[in-house]
Amino acid sequence: MGPAGPRLEDGHRPLDRPRGVHHHGHIWSPQLNAEPADQIRLLDVQALDVRLQQLAHKRKSLPEHAEIETLTKDHTQLRDLLVAAQTEESDCAREQTKAEQDVDQVRQRAARDQQRLDSGAITSPKDLENLQHEIASLAKRQGDLEDIVLEVMERRESAQERVAELTERVGAVQGKVDDATARRDAAFEEIDGEVATVTKEREVIAGAVPADLLGLYDKLRQQQGGIGAAKLYQRTCQGCRQELAITELSEIRAAAPNTVVRCENCRRILVRTAESGL
């Protein structure tokens, strides 16, 4: 509910009393009259405005909003991890290809040396010794490179498993995001449908309220947290929930039925009904 209007101290009149209102009529809206039925109709407009506020709040605070936000963060983190795993797998693939090419080059060179050795074309003992030494060195080099290939293949396989795992997790979270988004959109559709219905009903009822009364109500509603008119129920303003003082009640009793009165405490339009307790 809206805040109470500024006061000097208990028992004094509000500082924001409208100009032109005499001492005994401080609860009246100056020069503003409206038939009791129009004032009652204003309560119907107020009820619809409250419903529109509730629907706006409901739309804004749907649990799916937080759910989607959390899931989206999870999805983003998993996507980052997946990209890192895919990059690692790609790097390993290139490293494996390079290592395999190195092995193949050593193998081909060793094969050529072995052919030269087997051909009998080399007769110099020193050349034969050098060639045999080179073949042995190439064999060791090939073994070392093949170990590297195996190590890279193991890392690549691990990266591939990580990619597969993260791909599955990303897909699962995306499915949850899609589900939550669908539920949110369905809730939006339902809420927006009711908003359209209530808005249309408000237009019809507000259209029957005098323009000056509706203008005052809209102004007060903006100032007072969405409540511009309140029912006087059993001597209590339903806007600020304050029981009216005896002097206020006396002045309201004396006011003509078509006089638009205001709550001295919260300044809202005060609508009299059979339940006002006057």
Coordinates of C-alpha atoms in Angstrom, one line a residue:
M1 CA 0.0 0.0 0.0
G2 CA 1.1 3.6 -0.6
P3 CA 2.8 5.7 2.1
A4 CA 0.8 8.0 4.2
G5 CA 0.7 11.7 3.3
P6 CA 3.0 14.0 5.1
R7 CA 1.7 15.3 8.5
L8 CA 2.7 18.0 10.9
E9 CA 2.0 15.8 14.0
D10 CA -0.9 13.8 15.3
G11 CA -4.1 15.8 15.3
H12 CA -3.0 18.2 12.6
R13 CA -4.1 18.4 9.0
P14 CA -1.9 17.0 6.1
L15 CA 0.6 19.4 4.5
D16 CA -0.7 18.4 1.1
R17 CA -4.3 19.4 1.6
P18 CA -5.7 20.6 -1.7
R19 CA -5.9 24.3 -2.1
G20 CA -9.3 25.9 -1.9
V21 CA -10.7 23.4 0.7
H22 CA -12.0 25.0 3.8
H23 CA -11.2 23.8 7.3
H24 CA -14.3 21.7 7.7
G25 CA -14.0 20.1 4.3
H26 CA -10.4 19.0 4.2
I27 CA -11.3 15.4 3.2
W28 CA -13.1 16.5 0.1
S29 CA -11.7 16.8 -3.4
P30 CA -12.4 20.4 -4.4
Q31 CA -14.8 20.9 -7.2
L32 CA -15.0 17.2 -7.9
N33 CA -18.3 15.4 -7.7
A34 CA -19.3 12.0 -9.1
E35 CA -22.4 9.9 -8.7
P36 CA -22.1 7.2 -6.1
A37 CA -22.5 4.5 -8.8
D38 CA -19.5 6.0 -10.6
Q39 CA -17.4 6.0 -7.4
I40 CA -18.4 2.3 -6.9
R41 CA -17.3 1.6 -10.5
L42 CA -14.0 3.1 -9.6
L43 CA -13.4 0.3 -7.1
D44 CA -14.0 -2.1 -10.0
V45 CA -11.4 -0.3 -12.0
Q46 CA -9.0 -0.5 -9.0
A47 CA -9.6 -4.2 -8.6
L48 CA -8.8 -4.8 -12.3
D49 CA -5.6 -2.6 -12.0
V50 CA -4.5 -4.7 -9.0
R51 CA -5.1 -7.8 -11.0
L52 CA -3.0 -6.4 -13.8
Q53 CA -0.2 -5.6 -11.3
Q54 CA -0.4 -9.2 -10.0
L55 CA -0.2 -10.6 -13.5
A56 CA 2.8 -8.4 -14.3
H57 CA 4.5 -9.6 -11.1
K58 CA 3.6 -13.2 -11.8
R59 CA 5.1 -12.9 -15.4
K60 CA 8.3 -11.3 -14.0
S61 CA 8.7 -13.8 -11.2
L62 CA 8.0 -17.1 -12.9
P63 CA 10.2 -19.8 -11.5
E64 CA 11.2 -20.7 -15.0
H65 CA 13.2 -17.5 -15.2
A66 CA 15.7 -18.5 -12.5
E67 CA 15.7 -22.1 -13.8
I68 CA 16.6 -21.0 -17.4
E69 CA 19.3 -18.6 -16.1
T70 CA 20.9 -21.4 -14.0
L71 CA 20.7 -23.9 -16.8
T72 CA 22.0 -21.4 -19.4
K73 CA 25.0 -20.8 -17.2
D74 CA 25.6 -24.6 -16.9
H75 CA 25.2 -24.9 -20.6
T76 CA 27.7 -22.2 -21.3
Q77 CA 30.3 -23.7 -18.9
L78 CA 29.8 -27.2 -20.5
R79 CA 30.1 -25.7 -24.0
D80 CA 33.4 -24.0 -23.0
L81 CA 34.7 -27.3 -21.6
L82 CA 33.5 -29.1 -24.8
V83 CA 35.3 -26.6 -27.0
A84 CA 38.5 -27.1 -24.9
A85 CA 38.2 -30.9 -25.2
Q86 CA 37.6 -30.6 -29.0
T87 CA 40.6 -28.4 -29.3
E88 CA 42.7 -30.9 -27.3
E89 CA 41.5 -33.8 -29.5
S90 CA 42.3 -31.7 -32.7
D91 CA 45.7 -30.9 -31.4
C92 CA 46.3 -34.6 -30.6
A93 CA 45.2 -35.6 -34.0
R94 CA 47.7 -33.2 -35.7
E95 CA 50.4 -34.4 -33.3
Q96 CA 49.6 -38.0 -34.1
T97 CA 49.7 -37.4 -37.8
K98 CA 53.1 -35.7 -37.5
A99 CA 54.5 -38.5 -35.3
E100 CA 53.2 -41.1 -37.7
Q101 CA 54.9 -39.3 -40.6
D102 CA 58.1 -39.2 -38.7
V103 CA 57.9 -43.0 -38.1
D104 CA 57.2 -43.6 -41.8
Q105 CA 60.2 -41.5 -42.8
V106 CA 62.5 -43.4 -40.5
R107 CA 61.1 -46.7 -41.6
Q108 CA 61.6 -45.8 -45.3
R109 CA 65.2 -44.7 -44.7
A110 CA 65.9 -47.9 -42.8
A111 CA 64.4 -49.9 -45.6
R112 CA 66.6 -48.2 -48.1
D113 CA 69.7 -48.8 -46.0
Q114 CA 68.8 -52.4 -45.5
Q115 CA 68.4 -52.8 -49.3
R116 CA 71.9 -51.3 -49.8
L117 CA 73.3 -53.7 -47.2
D118 CA 71.6 -56.7 -48.7
S119 CA 72.6 -55.8 -52.3
G120 CA 76.3 -56.5 -51.6
A121 CA 77.2 -53.4 -53.5
I122 CA 79.1 -52.0 -50.5
T123 CA 82.4 -53.8 -50.0
S124 CA 84.3 -51.4 -47.8
P125 CA 84.3 -52.8 -44.2
K126 CA 84.2 -49.3 -42.8
D127 CA 81.2 -48.4 -45.0
L128 CA 79.5 -51.6 -44.0
E129 CA 80.1 -50.8 -40.4
N130 CA 78.7 -47.3 -40.7
L131 CA 75.6 -48.6 -42.6
Q132 CA 74.9 -51.2 -40.0
H133 CA 75.4 -48.6 -37.2
E134 CA 72.9 -46.3 -39.0
I135 CA 70.4 -49.1 -39.4
A136 CA 70.6 -49.8 -35.7
S137 CA 70.2 -46.1 -34.9
L138 CA 67.2 -45.8 -37.1
A139 CA 65.6 -48.9 -35.5
K140 CA 66.0 -47.2 -32.1
R141 CA 64.7 -43.9 -33.5
Q142 CA 61.7 -45.7 -35.0
G143 CA 61.0 -47.4 -31.6
D144 CA 61.1 -44.1 -29.8
L145 CA 58.8 -42.4 -32.4
E146 CA 56.4 -45.3 -32.2
D147 CA 56.3 -44.9 -28.4
I148 CA 55.4 -41.2 -29.0
V149 CA 52.7 -42.2 -31.4
L150 CA 51.2 -44.6 -28.8
E151 CA 51.3 -41.9 -26.1
V152 CA 49.6 -39.4 -28.4
M153 CA 47.0 -41.9 -29.4
E154 CA 46.2 -42.5 -25.8
R155 CA 45.8 -38.8 -25.1
R156 CA 43.7 -38.4 -28.2
E157 CA 41.5 -41.3 -27.2
S158 CA 41.0 -39.8 -23.7
A159 CA 40.2 -36.4 -25.3
Q160 CA 37.7 -38.2 -27.6
E161 CA 36.0 -39.8 -24.6
R162 CA 35.9 -36.4 -22.9
V163 CA 34.3 -34.9 -26.1
A164 CA 31.7 -37.6 -26.2
E165 CA 30.9 -37.2 -22.5
L166 CA 30.6 -33.4 -22.7
T167 CA 28.6 -33.5 -25.9
E168 CA 26.1 -35.8 -24.2
R169 CA 26.0 -33.5 -21.1
V170 CA 25.6 -30.3 -23.3
G171 CA 22.7 -32.0 -25.1
A172 CA 21.0 -33.0 -21.9
V173 CA 21.3 -29.5 -20.4
Q174 CA 20.1 -28.0 -23.7
G175 CA 17.1 -30.3 -23.5
K176 CA 16.3 -29.0 -20.0
V177 CA 16.7 -25.4 -21.2
D178 CA 14.3 -26.1 -24.1
D179 CA 11.8 -27.7 -21.7
A180 CA 12.0 -24.8 -19.2
T181 CA 11.7 -22.3 -22.1
A182 CA 8.6 -24.0 -23.4
R183 CA 7.0 -24.0 -19.9
R184 CA 7.9 -20.3 -19.5
D185 CA 6.4 -19.5 -22.9
A186 CA 3.3 -21.4 -22.2
A187 CA 2.9 -19.5 -18.9
F188 CA 3.6 -16.2 -20.8
E189 CA 0.8 -17.1 -23.2
E190 CA -1.7 -17.9 -20.4
I191 CA -0.8 -14.7 -18.5
D192 CA -0.8 -12.5 -21.5
G193 CA -4.2 -13.9 -22.5
E194 CA -5.6 -12.9 -19.1
V195 CA -3.9 -9.5 -19.3
A196 CA -5.6 -8.9 -22.6
T197 CA -9.0 -9.9 -21.1
V198 CA -8.6 -7.8 -18.0
T199 CA -7.3 -4.8 -20.0
K200 CA -10.3 -5.0 -22.2
E201 CA -12.7 -5.2 -19.2
R202 CA -10.9 -2.3 -17.6
E203 CA -11.3 -0.2 -20.7
V204 CA -15.0 -0.9 -20.8
I205 CA -15.6 -0.1 -17.1
A206 CA -13.1 2.9 -17.0
G207 CA -14.9 4.3 -20.1
A208 CA -18.0 4.7 -18.0
V209 CA -16.2 6.6 -15.2
P210 CA -16.2 10.4 -15.5
A211 CA -12.9 11.7 -17.0
D212 CA -12.1 14.0 -14.1
L213 CA -12.6 11.3 -11.5
L214 CA -10.6 8.8 -13.5
G215 CA -7.8 11.3 -14.0
L216 CA -7.5 11.9 -10.3
Y217 CA -7.6 8.2 -9.6
D218 CA -4.8 7.5 -12.2
K219 CA -2.7 10.3 -10.7
L220 CA -3.1 9.0 -7.2
R221 CA -2.5 5.4 -8.3
Q222 CA 0.9 6.4 -9.7
Q223 CA 1.8 8.2 -6.5
Q224 CA 0.5 5.6 -4.1
G225 CA 2.0 2.3 -5.2
G226 CA -0.8 1.3 -7.6
I227 CA -3.8 2.0 -5.3
G228 CA -5.7 5.2 -6.1
A229 CA -9.1 4.4 -4.7
A230 CA -10.1 2.4 -1.6
K231 CA -13.2 1.3 0.0
L232 CA -14.3 2.7 3.4
Y233 CA -15.1 -0.5 5.3
Q234 CA -16.3 -0.4 8.9
R235 CA -14.8 3.1 9.4
T236 CA -11.4 1.9 8.1
C237 CA -9.7 3.0 4.9
Q238 CA -8.8 -0.1 3.0
G239 CA -6.0 1.7 1.3
C240 CA -3.8 2.5 4.3
R241 CA -5.7 0.2 6.8
Q242 CA -6.1 3.2 9.2
E243 CA -9.3 3.7 11.1
L244 CA -10.8 7.1 10.5
A245 CA -11.0 9.6 13.4
I246 CA -14.4 10.6 14.7
T247 CA -14.1 14.1 13.2
E248 CA -13.3 12.6 9.8
L249 CA -16.2 10.2 10.0
S250 CA -18.5 13.1 10.9
E251 CA -17.4 15.1 7.9
I252 CA -17.9 12.2 5.6
R253 CA -21.4 11.6 7.0
A254 CA -22.1 15.2 6.3
A255 CA -20.8 15.1 2.8
A256 CA -23.2 14.7 -0.1
P257 CA -23.4 11.3 -1.6
N258 CA -21.9 12.6 -4.9
T259 CA -19.0 14.3 -3.2
V260 CA -15.7 12.7 -3.8
V261 CA -13.9 12.3 -0.5
R262 CA -10.3 11.5 0.3
C263 CA -8.6 9.6 3.1
E264 CA -6.9 12.2 5.3
N265 CA -4.1 9.7 6.1
C266 CA -3.1 8.4 2.7
R267 CA -4.9 10.9 0.4
R268 CA -6.5 8.1 -1.7
I269 CA -10.1 8.5 -3.0
L270 CA -12.3 7.0 -0.3
V271 CA -15.4 5.2 -1.7
R272 CA -18.4 4.9 0.6
T273 CA -20.6 1.8 0.5
A274 CA -23.3 0.2 2.7
E275 CA -20.5 -1.4 4.7
S276 CA -18.7 1.8 5.6
G277 CA -20.1 1.9 9.1
L278 CA -21.1 5.5 8.9

